[in-house]
């Protein structure tokens, strides 16, 4: 039996019943009956199964008739609790599902050239041809051989690998001139050329004297925190060891015999 007692401002007293229920709403026996005693309206009927659902009070409503109450005042059935509600006797059922942490794609740190300077390659040598002695106006050949350098270590307490790749060489001749190339050059023998041939890294001095030549190796740097290589802004320059040159002046003279024929002759 469902009995709804609706208390409110109702005038008069009345009772209405319907002995036959055929509207398909699921009621058994008599359809809902309503009674009005002047202060309370009661609506009652039996649902299938015959269980008594108790009484509900609705105060403070200004209703005109039973029909309005039956249509407007009956609340919907309360929603059943979710099937996965946590159990008071099982605290683990209230635990949130595990969340897979998202690993950021960006590096944890972004080092600068100054940060990775301690991983930089060592200085390399410079070779001059022909072996420290040149002639005014004739090319001297300079060669240096930088290679890719990679080193692992720790930076800011994070494991890191750093790679330096040579991208250019600046040859400083010591007479106020310099030449920038994309490679360290090659010897005359490697190029298949005779001595004093011009190359992509050669230089001819205009005056005799002693000069100190060197090269600056330019490296592009990259770092790897375990998710691939990333470039570091800027170019690192590392100088080679210096080499001292003696540039001589060559003089010629016309003679009637060679030095082999006349070892005491001019210029011999």
Short mmCIF file of N, CA, C and O in Angstrom, two decimals, residues 251-268:
data_model
loop_
_atom_site.label_atom_id
_atom_site.label_comp_id
_atom_site.label_asym_id
_atom_site.label_seq_id
_atom_site.Cartn_x
_atom_site.Cartn_y
_atom_site.Cartn_z
N UNK A 251 115.88 34.57 -53.97
CA UNK A 251 116.49 35.41 -54.99
C UNK A 251 117.11 34.50 -56.06
O UNK A 251 117.66 33.45 -55.75
N UNK A 252 117.03 34.92 -57.26
CA UNK A 252 117.57 34.13 -58.37
C UNK A 252 118.68 34.90 -59.06
O UNK A 252 118.72 36.14 -59.03
N UNK A 253 119.54 34.15 -59.68
CA UNK A 253 120.63 34.77 -60.44
C UNK A 253 120.94 33.90 -61.65
O UNK A 253 120.81 32.67 -61.59
N UNK A 254 121.31 34.53 -62.75
CA UNK A 254 121.67 33.79 -63.95
C UNK A 254 123.13 33.34 -63.84
O UNK A 254 124.03 34.14 -63.57
N UNK A 255 123.34 32.07 -64.01
CA UNK A 255 124.69 31.50 -63.93
C UNK A 255 124.91 30.61 -65.15
O UNK A 255 123.96 30.16 -65.79
N UNK A 256 126.16 30.37 -65.44
CA UNK A 256 126.45 29.55 -66.60
C UNK A 256 126.57 28.08 -66.27
O UNK A 256 126.60 27.22 -67.15
N UNK A 257 126.69 27.76 -64.95
CA UNK A 257 126.74 26.37 -64.56
C UNK A 257 125.88 26.13 -63.32
O UNK A 257 125.69 27.03 -62.51
N UNK A 258 125.40 24.90 -63.16
CA UNK A 258 124.59 24.54 -62.01
C UNK A 258 125.47 24.36 -60.80
O UNK A 258 126.70 24.25 -60.89
N UNK A 259 124.85 24.28 -59.64
CA UNK A 259 125.60 24.08 -58.40
C UNK A 259 126.29 22.72 -58.41
O UNK A 259 127.34 22.54 -57.78
N UNK A 260 125.67 21.75 -59.09
CA UNK A 260 126.32 20.44 -59.17
C UNK A 260 127.60 20.52 -59.99
O UNK A 260 128.59 19.85 -59.70
N UNK A 261 127.54 21.37 -60.99
CA UNK A 261 128.73 21.53 -61.84
C UNK A 261 129.75 22.47 -61.21
O UNK A 261 130.95 22.30 -61.39
N UNK A 262 129.26 23.46 -60.46
CA UNK A 262 130.15 24.42 -59.83
C UNK A 262 129.66 24.69 -58.42
O UNK A 262 128.92 25.67 -58.18
N UNK A 263 130.01 23.83 -57.45
CA UNK A 263 129.51 23.99 -56.09
C UNK A 263 129.87 25.31 -55.46
O UNK A 263 129.16 25.78 -54.55
N UNK A 264 130.88 25.97 -55.89
CA UNK A 264 131.28 27.26 -55.32
C UNK A 264 130.67 28.42 -56.06
O UNK A 264 130.97 29.59 -55.76
N UNK A 265 129.76 28.16 -57.01
CA UNK A 265 129.16 29.23 -57.80
C UNK A 265 128.17 30.05 -56.99
O UNK A 265 127.81 29.73 -55.85
N UNK A 266 127.71 31.18 -57.56
CA UNK A 266 126.75 32.06 -56.87
C UNK A 266 125.48 31.29 -56.46
O UNK A 266 124.89 30.57 -57.26
N UNK A 267 125.12 31.53 -55.23
CA UNK A 267 123.89 30.90 -54.73
C UNK A 267 124.04 29.45 -54.33
O UNK A 267 123.06 28.82 -53.89
N UNK A 268 125.24 28.83 -54.44
CA UNK A 268 125.42 27.43 -54.09
C UNK A 268 125.98 27.29 -52.68
O UNK A 268 126.66 28.18 -52.20
#
